[in-house]
PDB file of C-alpha atoms in Angstrom:
ATOM      1  CA  LYS A   1      -7.249 -54.624 -19.854  1.00 70.00           C
ATOM      2  CA  ALA A   2      -5.889 -56.407 -22.858  1.00 83.00           C
ATOM      3  CA  GLY A   3      -3.939 -54.243 -25.262  1.00 94.00           C
ATOM      4  CA  VAL A   4      -4.454 -53.686 -28.950  1.00 97.00           C
ATOM      5  CA  THR A   5      -4.092 -56.925 -30.854  1.00 97.00           C
ATOM      6  CA  GLN A   6      -3.326 -57.386 -34.520  1.00 98.00           C
ATOM      7  CA  THR A   7      -3.507 -60.462 -36.696  1.00 97.00           C
ATOM      8  CA  PRO A   8      -1.668 -61.886 -38.417  1.00 97.00           C
ATOM      9  CA  ARG A   9       1.717 -60.771 -37.112  1.00 97.00           C
ATOM     10  CA  TYR A  10       3.578 -61.705 -40.279  1.00 97.00           C
ATOM     11  CA  LEU A  11       2.413 -62.076 -43.837  1.00 97.00           C
ATOM     12  CA  ILE A  12       4.125 -62.820 -47.121  1.00 98.00           C
ATOM     13  CA  LYS A  13       2.237 -62.096 -50.331  1.00 98.00           C
ATOM     14  CA  THR A  14       3.091 -61.779 -53.983  1.00 98.00           C
ATOM     15  CA  ARG A  15       2.522 -58.803 -56.222  1.00 98.00           C
ATOM     16  CA  GLY A  16      -1.020 -58.459 -57.445  1.00 98.00           C
ATOM     17  CA  GLN A  17      -2.591 -60.293 -54.542  1.00 98.00           C
ATOM     18  CA  GLN A  18      -4.757 -58.687 -51.927  1.00 98.00           C
ATOM     19  CA  VAL A  19      -4.475 -58.843 -48.171  1.00 98.00           C
ATOM     20  CA  THR A  20      -6.701 -58.193 -45.148  1.00 98.00           C
ATOM     21  CA  LEU A  21      -5.288 -57.213 -41.782  1.00 98.00           C
ATOM     22  CA  SER A  22      -7.249 -57.255 -38.562  1.00 98.00           C
ATOM     23  CA  CYS A  23      -7.139 -55.129 -35.437  1.00 98.00           C
ATOM     24  CA  SER A  24      -8.935 -55.484 -32.120  1.00 98.00           C
ATOM     25  CA  PRO A  25      -8.819 -52.301 -30.030  1.00 97.00           C
ATOM     26  CA  ILE A  26      -8.659 -51.986 -26.292  1.00 96.00           C
ATOM     27  CA  SER A  27     -12.036 -52.711 -24.775  1.00 95.00           C
ATOM     28  CA  GLY A  28     -14.127 -49.553 -24.692  1.00 93.00           C
ATOM     29  CA  HIS A  29     -12.086 -47.737 -27.326  1.00 95.00           C
ATOM     30  CA  ARG A  30     -14.226 -46.645 -30.255  1.00 94.00           C
ATOM     31  CA  SER A  31     -11.514 -45.110 -32.402  1.00 95.00           C
ATOM     32  CA  VAL A  32      -9.115 -47.167 -34.484  1.00 97.00           C
ATOM     33  CA  SER A  33      -6.372 -45.735 -36.675  1.00 97.00           C
ATOM     34  CA  TRP A  34      -4.061 -47.450 -39.142  1.00 98.00           C
ATOM     35  CA  TYR A  35      -0.504 -46.471 -40.011  1.00 97.00           C
ATOM     36  CA  GLN A  36       2.156 -47.698 -42.398  1.00 97.00           C
ATOM     37  CA  GLN A  37       5.661 -47.688 -40.937  1.00 95.00           C
ATOM     38  CA  THR A  38       8.730 -47.926 -43.132  1.00 92.00           C
ATOM     39  CA  PRO A  39      12.384 -47.100 -42.378  1.00 85.00           C
ATOM     40  CA  GLY A  40      13.059 -43.432 -42.974  1.00 77.00           C
ATOM     41  CA  GLN A  41       9.388 -42.567 -43.552  1.00 82.00           C
ATOM     42  CA  GLY A  42       8.182 -42.873 -40.013  1.00 86.00           C
ATOM     43  CA  LEU A  43       4.481 -43.432 -39.494  1.00 92.00           C
ATOM     44  CA  GLN A  44       2.289 -42.634 -42.454  1.00 93.00           C
ATOM     45  CA  PHE A  45      -1.356 -42.208 -41.525  1.00 94.00           C
ATOM     46  CA  LEU A  46      -3.798 -44.340 -43.502  1.00 96.00           C
ATOM     47  CA  PHE A  47      -7.192 -43.735 -41.947  1.00 94.00           C
ATOM     48  CA  GLU A  48      -9.137 -43.493 -38.721  1.00 95.00           C
ATOM     49  CA  TYR A  49     -12.484 -45.008 -37.892  1.00 95.00           C
ATOM     50  CA  PHE A  50     -14.811 -43.988 -35.115  1.00 94.00           C
ATOM     51  CA  SER A  51     -18.055 -45.811 -34.425  1.00 92.00           C
ATOM     52  CA  GLU A  52     -17.931 -47.525 -37.823  1.00 94.00           C
ATOM     53  CA  THR A  53     -17.420 -44.257 -39.732  1.00 95.00           C
ATOM     54  CA  GLN A  54     -14.225 -43.204 -41.434  1.00 94.00           C
ATOM     55  CA  ARG A  55     -13.317 -39.915 -39.807  1.00 91.00           C
ATOM     56  CA  ASN A  56      -9.941 -39.075 -41.335  1.00 89.00           C
ATOM     57  CA  LYS A  57      -8.022 -40.360 -44.313  1.00 92.00           C
ATOM     58  CA  GLY A  58      -4.375 -40.052 -45.314  1.00 92.00           C
ATOM     59  CA  ASN A  59      -2.833 -39.721 -48.749  1.00 92.00           C
ATOM     60  CA  PHE A  60      -2.830 -43.305 -49.872  1.00 95.00           C
ATOM     61  CA  PRO A  61      -4.252 -44.710 -53.121  1.00 96.00           C
ATOM     62  CA  GLY A  62      -7.677 -46.273 -53.243  1.00 96.00           C
ATOM     63  CA  ARG A  63      -6.089 -49.741 -53.103  1.00 97.00           C
ATOM     64  CA  PHE A  64      -5.954 -49.169 -49.357  1.00 98.00           C
ATOM     65  CA  SER A  65      -9.315 -49.434 -47.664  1.00 97.00           C
ATOM     66  CA  GLY A  66     -10.678 -50.192 -44.271  1.00 97.00           C
ATOM     67  CA  ARG A  67     -13.758 -50.704 -42.236  1.00 97.00           C
ATOM     68  CA  GLN A  68     -14.856 -50.901 -38.640  1.00 97.00           C
ATOM     69  CA  PHE A  69     -17.417 -53.211 -37.171  1.00 97.00           C
ATOM     70  CA  SER A  70     -20.007 -52.553 -34.487  1.00 95.00           C
ATOM     71  CA  ASN A  71     -17.738 -54.137 -31.845  1.00 94.00           C
ATOM     72  CA  SER A  72     -15.015 -51.590 -32.835  1.00 95.00           C
ATOM     73  CA  ARG A  73     -12.799 -54.233 -34.414  1.00 97.00           C
ATOM     74  CA  SER A  74     -11.291 -52.982 -37.639  1.00 98.00           C
ATOM     75  CA  GLU A  75      -9.929 -54.471 -40.828  1.00 98.00           C
ATOM     76  CA  MET A  76      -7.643 -52.982 -43.418  1.00 98.00           C
ATOM     77  CA  ASN A  77      -7.516 -54.255 -46.969  1.00 98.00           C
ATOM     78  CA  VAL A  78      -4.872 -53.698 -49.603  1.00 98.00           C
ATOM     79  CA  SER A  79      -5.669 -54.815 -53.121  1.00 96.00           C
ATOM     80  CA  THR A  80      -3.320 -55.368 -56.052  1.00 97.00           C
ATOM     81  CA  LEU A  81      -0.255 -55.463 -53.842  1.00 98.00           C
ATOM     82  CA  GLU A  82       2.933 -53.753 -54.970  1.00 97.00           C
ATOM     83  CA  LEU A  83       6.499 -54.304 -53.784  1.00 97.00           C
ATOM     84  CA  GLY A  84       6.407 -50.865 -52.169  1.00 95.00           C
ATOM     85  CA  ASP A  85       3.585 -51.950 -49.885  1.00 97.00           C
ATOM     86  CA  SER A  86       6.055 -54.003 -47.860  1.00 97.00           C
ATOM     87  CA  ALA A  87       5.958 -52.411 -44.428  1.00 97.00           C
ATOM     88  CA  LEU A  88       4.901 -52.729 -40.832  1.00 96.00           C
ATOM     89  CA  TYR A  89       1.212 -51.884 -40.532  1.00 98.00           C
ATOM     90  CA  LEU A  90       0.256 -50.515 -37.164  1.00 98.00           C
ATOM     91  CA  CYS A  91      -3.121 -50.203 -35.589  1.00 98.00           C
ATOM     92  CA  ALA A  92      -3.836 -47.830 -32.733  1.00 97.00           C
ATOM     93  CA  SER A  93      -6.910 -47.271 -30.633  1.00 97.00           C
ATOM     94  CA  ARG A  94      -8.053 -44.491 -28.354  1.00 95.00           C
ATOM     95  CA  ALA A  95     -11.041 -43.842 -26.174  1.00 89.00           C
ATOM     96  CA  GLY A  96     -11.985 -40.601 -27.898  1.00 84.00           C
ATOM     97  CA  GLU A  97     -10.665 -37.513 -29.615  1.00 78.00           C
ATOM     98  CA  ALA A  98      -8.911 -35.956 -26.640  1.00 77.00           C
ATOM     99  CA  TYR A  99      -7.016 -39.069 -25.676  1.00 87.00           C
ATOM    100  CA  GLU A 100      -3.718 -40.704 -26.463  1.00 91.00           C
ATOM    101  CA  GLN A 101      -3.408 -43.605 -28.864  1.00 95.00           C
ATOM    102  CA  TYR A 102      -2.348 -47.092 -27.853  1.00 96.00           C
ATOM    103  CA  PHE A 103      -0.556 -49.160 -30.445  1.00 97.00           C
ATOM    104  CA  GLY A 104      -0.628 -52.799 -31.344  1.00 97.00           C
ATOM    105  CA  PRO A 105       2.459 -54.844 -32.239  1.00 96.00           C
ATOM    106  CA  GLY A 106       1.842 -54.471 -35.951  1.00 97.00           C
ATOM    107  CA  THR A 107       1.573 -56.768 -38.929  1.00 97.00           C
ATOM    108  CA  ARG A 108       4.760 -57.178 -40.943  1.00 97.00           C
ATOM    109  CA  LEU A 109       3.751 -57.451 -44.594  1.00 98.00           C
ATOM    110  CA  THR A 110       6.300 -58.570 -47.151  1.00 98.00           C
ATOM    111  CA  VAL A 111       5.390 -58.397 -50.816  1.00 98.00           C
ATOM    112  CA  THR A 112       7.541 -60.462 -53.186  1.00 97.00           C
TER     113      THR A 112
ATOM    114  CA  ALA B   1      -2.763 -29.725 -42.444  1.00 78.00           C
ATOM    115  CA  GLN B   2      -0.414 -30.178 -39.546  1.00 85.00           C
ATOM    116  CA  SER B   3       3.198 -31.231 -40.028  1.00 90.00           C
ATOM    117  CA  VAL B   4       5.708 -32.348 -37.428  1.00 94.00           C
ATOM    118  CA  SER B   5       9.470 -32.002 -37.761  1.00 95.00           C
ATOM    119  CA  GLN B   6      12.053 -33.949 -35.882  1.00 95.00           C
ATOM    120  CA  HIS B   7      15.345 -32.485 -36.968  1.00 87.00           C
ATOM    121  CA  ASN B   8      17.587 -35.086 -35.376  1.00 88.00           C
ATOM    122  CA  HIS B   9      17.366 -38.270 -37.404  1.00 92.00           C
ATOM    123  CA  HIS B  10      20.126 -40.205 -35.689  1.00 95.00           C
ATOM    124  CA  VAL B  11      21.637 -39.408 -32.318  1.00 97.00           C
ATOM    125  CA  ILE B  12      24.501 -41.293 -30.702  1.00 98.00           C
ATOM    126  CA  LEU B  13      25.329 -40.639 -27.056  1.00 97.00           C
ATOM    127  CA  SER B  14      27.447 -42.187 -24.372  1.00 97.00           C
ATOM    128  CA  GLU B  15      25.816 -43.367 -21.192  1.00 97.00           C
ATOM    129  CA  ALA B  16      25.232 -40.586 -18.648  1.00 97.00           C
ATOM    130  CA  ALA B  17      25.148 -37.917 -21.353  1.00 98.00           C
ATOM    131  CA  SER B  18      22.207 -35.554 -21.470  1.00 98.00           C
ATOM    132  CA  LEU B  19      19.603 -35.859 -24.197  1.00 97.00           C
ATOM    133  CA  GLU B  20      17.481 -33.337 -25.995  1.00 97.00           C
ATOM    134  CA  LEU B  21      15.426 -34.273 -29.048  1.00 97.00           C
ATOM    135  CA  GLY B  22      13.741 -31.552 -31.018  1.00 96.00           C
ATOM    136  CA  CYS B  23      10.136 -31.522 -32.160  1.00 97.00           C
ATOM    137  CA  ASN B  24       8.405 -28.685 -33.965  1.00 96.00           C
ATOM    138  CA  TYR B  25       4.920 -28.539 -35.412  1.00 95.00           C
ATOM    139  CA  SER B  26       3.525 -26.204 -37.998  1.00 92.00           C
ATOM    140  CA  TYR B  27      -0.077 -25.401 -37.134  1.00 82.00           C
ATOM    141  CA  GLY B  28      -0.954 -23.428 -34.043  1.00 76.00           C
ATOM    142  CA  GLY B  29      -4.035 -23.208 -31.926  1.00 83.00           C
ATOM    143  CA  THR B  30      -5.020 -25.785 -29.370  1.00 88.00           C
ATOM    144  CA  VAL B  31      -2.751 -28.814 -29.593  1.00 91.00           C
ATOM    145  CA  ASN B  32      -2.208 -32.038 -27.729  1.00 93.00           C
ATOM    146  CA  LEU B  33       1.367 -33.244 -27.820  1.00 95.00           C
ATOM    147  CA  PHE B  34       2.944 -36.644 -27.350  1.00 97.00           C
ATOM    148  CA  TRP B  35       6.217 -38.486 -27.377  1.00 98.00           C
ATOM    149  CA  TYR B  36       6.194 -42.174 -28.192  1.00 97.00           C
ATOM    150  CA  VAL B  37       9.089 -44.610 -27.943  1.00 97.00           C
ATOM    151  CA  GLN B  38       9.711 -47.805 -29.881  1.00 96.00           C
ATOM    152  CA  TYR B  39      12.327 -50.083 -28.320  1.00 96.00           C
ATOM    153  CA  PRO B  40      13.953 -52.650 -30.619  1.00 93.00           C
ATOM    154  CA  GLY B  41      11.482 -55.404 -31.388  1.00 89.00           C
ATOM    155  CA  GLN B  42       8.724 -53.822 -29.342  1.00 92.00           C
ATOM    156  CA  HIS B  43       5.693 -51.811 -30.232  1.00 91.00           C
ATOM    157  CA  LEU B  44       5.193 -48.105 -29.812  1.00 95.00           C
ATOM    158  CA  GLN B  45       4.429 -46.982 -26.296  1.00 95.00           C
ATOM    159  CA  LEU B  46       3.562 -43.628 -24.847  1.00 96.00           C
ATOM    160  CA  LEU B  47       6.419 -41.834 -23.123  1.00 97.00           C
ATOM    161  CA  LEU B  48       4.590 -38.678 -22.105  1.00 96.00           C
ATOM    162  CA  LYS B  49       1.776 -36.378 -23.132  1.00 96.00           C
ATOM    163  CA  TYR B  50       0.660 -32.773 -22.858  1.00 95.00           C
ATOM    164  CA  PHE B  51      -2.949 -31.637 -23.002  1.00 93.00           C
ATOM    165  CA  SER B  52      -3.011 -28.468 -20.921  1.00 91.00           C
ATOM    166  CA  GLY B  53      -1.610 -26.887 -17.767  1.00 93.00           C
ATOM    167  CA  ASP B  54       2.047 -26.954 -16.760  1.00 95.00           C
ATOM    168  CA  PRO B  55       4.064 -26.855 -20.001  1.00 95.00           C
ATOM    169  CA  LEU B  56       6.767 -28.998 -18.419  1.00 97.00           C
ATOM    170  CA  VAL B  57       5.542 -32.558 -18.397  1.00 97.00           C
ATOM    171  CA  LYS B  58       7.200 -35.571 -16.903  1.00 96.00           C
ATOM    172  CA  GLY B  59       6.913 -39.022 -18.330  1.00 95.00           C
ATOM    173  CA  ILE B  60       8.135 -42.498 -17.642  1.00 94.00           C
ATOM    174  CA  LYS B  61      11.770 -43.519 -17.184  1.00 95.00           C
ATOM    175  CA  GLY B  62      12.970 -40.028 -16.259  1.00 96.00           C
ATOM    176  CA  PHE B  63      11.950 -38.328 -19.495  1.00 97.00           C
ATOM    177  CA  GLU B  64      10.415 -34.876 -19.598  1.00 98.00           C
ATOM    178  CA  ALA B  65       9.292 -32.487 -22.317  1.00 98.00           C
ATOM    179  CA  GLU B  66       8.612 -28.785 -22.456  1.00 97.00           C
ATOM    180  CA  PHE B  67       5.848 -27.216 -24.519  1.00 96.00           C
ATOM    181  CA  ILE B  68       6.829 -23.770 -25.790  1.00 95.00           C
ATOM    182  CA  LYS B  69       3.798 -22.418 -27.581  1.00 93.00           C
ATOM    183  CA  SER B  70       5.572 -19.404 -29.080  1.00 93.00           C
ATOM    184  CA  LYS B  71       8.123 -21.677 -30.702  1.00 94.00           C
ATOM    185  CA  PHE B  72       5.675 -24.418 -31.730  1.00 95.00           C
ATOM    186  CA  SER B  73       8.002 -26.846 -30.003  1.00 96.00           C
ATOM    187  CA  PHE B  74       7.807 -29.825 -27.690  1.00 97.00           C
ATOM    188  CA  ASN B  75      11.353 -30.999 -27.075  1.00 97.00           C
ATOM    189  CA  LEU B  76      12.128 -34.193 -25.206  1.00 98.00           C
ATOM    190  CA  ARG B  77      14.825 -34.230 -22.552  1.00 98.00           C
ATOM    191  CA  LYS B  78      16.554 -36.611 -20.203  1.00 98.00           C
ATOM    192  CA  PRO B  79      19.427 -35.522 -17.971  1.00 97.00           C
ATOM    193  CA  SER B  80      21.322 -38.816 -18.055  1.00 97.00           C
ATOM    194  CA  VAL B  81      20.685 -41.517 -20.652  1.00 98.00           C
ATOM    195  CA  GLN B  82      21.177 -45.227 -20.176  1.00 97.00           C
ATOM    196  CA  TRP B  83      22.003 -47.978 -22.640  1.00 97.00           C
ATOM    197  CA  SER B  84      18.393 -49.172 -22.268  1.00 96.00           C
ATOM    198  CA  ASP B  85      17.164 -45.878 -23.765  1.00 98.00           C
ATOM    199  CA  THR B  86      18.376 -47.029 -27.172  1.00 98.00           C
ATOM    200  CA  ALA B  87      15.220 -46.791 -29.256  1.00 97.00           C
ATOM    201  CA  GLU B  88      13.330 -44.792 -31.848  1.00 96.00           C
ATOM    202  CA  TYR B  89      11.473 -41.753 -30.580  1.00 97.00           C
ATOM    203  CA  PHE B  90       8.454 -40.218 -32.274  1.00 97.00           C
ATOM    204  CA  CYS B  91       6.820 -36.892 -31.616  1.00 97.00           C
ATOM    205  CA  ALA B  92       3.101 -36.565 -32.372  1.00 96.00           C
ATOM    206  CA  VAL B  93       0.588 -33.733 -32.448  1.00 94.00           C
ATOM    207  CA  THR B  94      -3.179 -33.664 -32.569  1.00 92.00           C
ATOM    208  CA  GLY B  95      -5.825 -31.038 -32.050  1.00 88.00           C
ATOM    209  CA  PRO B  96      -9.340 -29.923 -32.881  1.00 83.00           C
ATOM    210  CA  ASN B  97      -8.191 -27.569 -35.644  1.00 80.00           C
ATOM    211  CA  THR B  98      -6.791 -30.486 -37.609  1.00 80.00           C
ATOM    212  CA  GLY B  99      -9.647 -32.919 -37.157  1.00 81.00           C
ATOM    213  CA  ASN B 100      -8.068 -34.522 -34.088  1.00 84.00           C
ATOM    214  CA  GLN B 101      -5.969 -36.629 -36.407  1.00 89.00           C
ATOM    215  CA  PHE B 102      -2.563 -37.704 -35.095  1.00 91.00           C
ATOM    216  CA  TYR B 103       0.397 -36.312 -36.991  1.00 92.00           C
ATOM    217  CA  PHE B 104       3.738 -38.001 -36.387  1.00 94.00           C
ATOM    218  CA  GLY B 105       7.274 -36.884 -37.022  1.00 94.00           C
ATOM    219  CA  THR B 106       9.610 -39.169 -38.939  1.00 93.00           C
ATOM    220  CA  GLY B 107      11.318 -40.279 -35.749  1.00 94.00           C
ATOM    221  CA  THR B 108      14.738 -39.995 -34.143  1.00 96.00           C
ATOM    222  CA  SER B 109      16.891 -43.049 -33.716  1.00 96.00           C
ATOM    223  CA  LEU B 110      18.837 -42.889 -30.455  1.00 97.00           C
ATOM    224  CA  THR B 111      21.814 -45.139 -29.830  1.00 98.00           C
ATOM    225  CA  VAL B 112      23.369 -45.074 -26.373  1.00 98.00           C
ATOM    226  CA  ILE B 113      26.878 -46.458 -26.124  1.00 97.00           C
ATOM    227  CA  PRO B 114      27.756 -48.130 -22.809  1.00 93.00           C
TER     228      PRO B 114
END
């Protein structure tokens, strides 16, 4: 099986712009979660989608949003980018609630 | 909500030394526990997991972890580390009482000196 894939791998944006990141889960996995990883902060949970419904949400401002499509692929959008949004954004998928997560390589977002 | 503590932020060991990384979580009840590893330049991968049964679980590359319910702990151990174990290690907890959301610790950076 192919692993979790994320596109693009690297992105440079300027403050005030918006960005959309994409994630394709492992085939058959219906749950997709998004995390922000920064040095010293570890993995900060953004949200989780299951069968196109947002199931859990972390403590991030409304500028961060996401969605999941019927084929389980997911997108994450960040509007009005700030310098502090520079981070590695990770996507993870799992088959269901009682399963482990599998991570993608991440998208490195740099905001200048 | 659940919280996960990894008290060791940076650990430096010589090759062949024994390793123990601490992980404690705050919310009891039924939990599923995980250790993930992130090697330099690579993405997070599962090291080992606990769902139920024997509280001593063995993972890949000689790692093991022990679930001690009374202490809310799931410490990671390896009897003899290698230079290739240099990586960042993350503990994670999930469970039905917390919406089955994954909660991660802030990670422990391990450097193994040859």
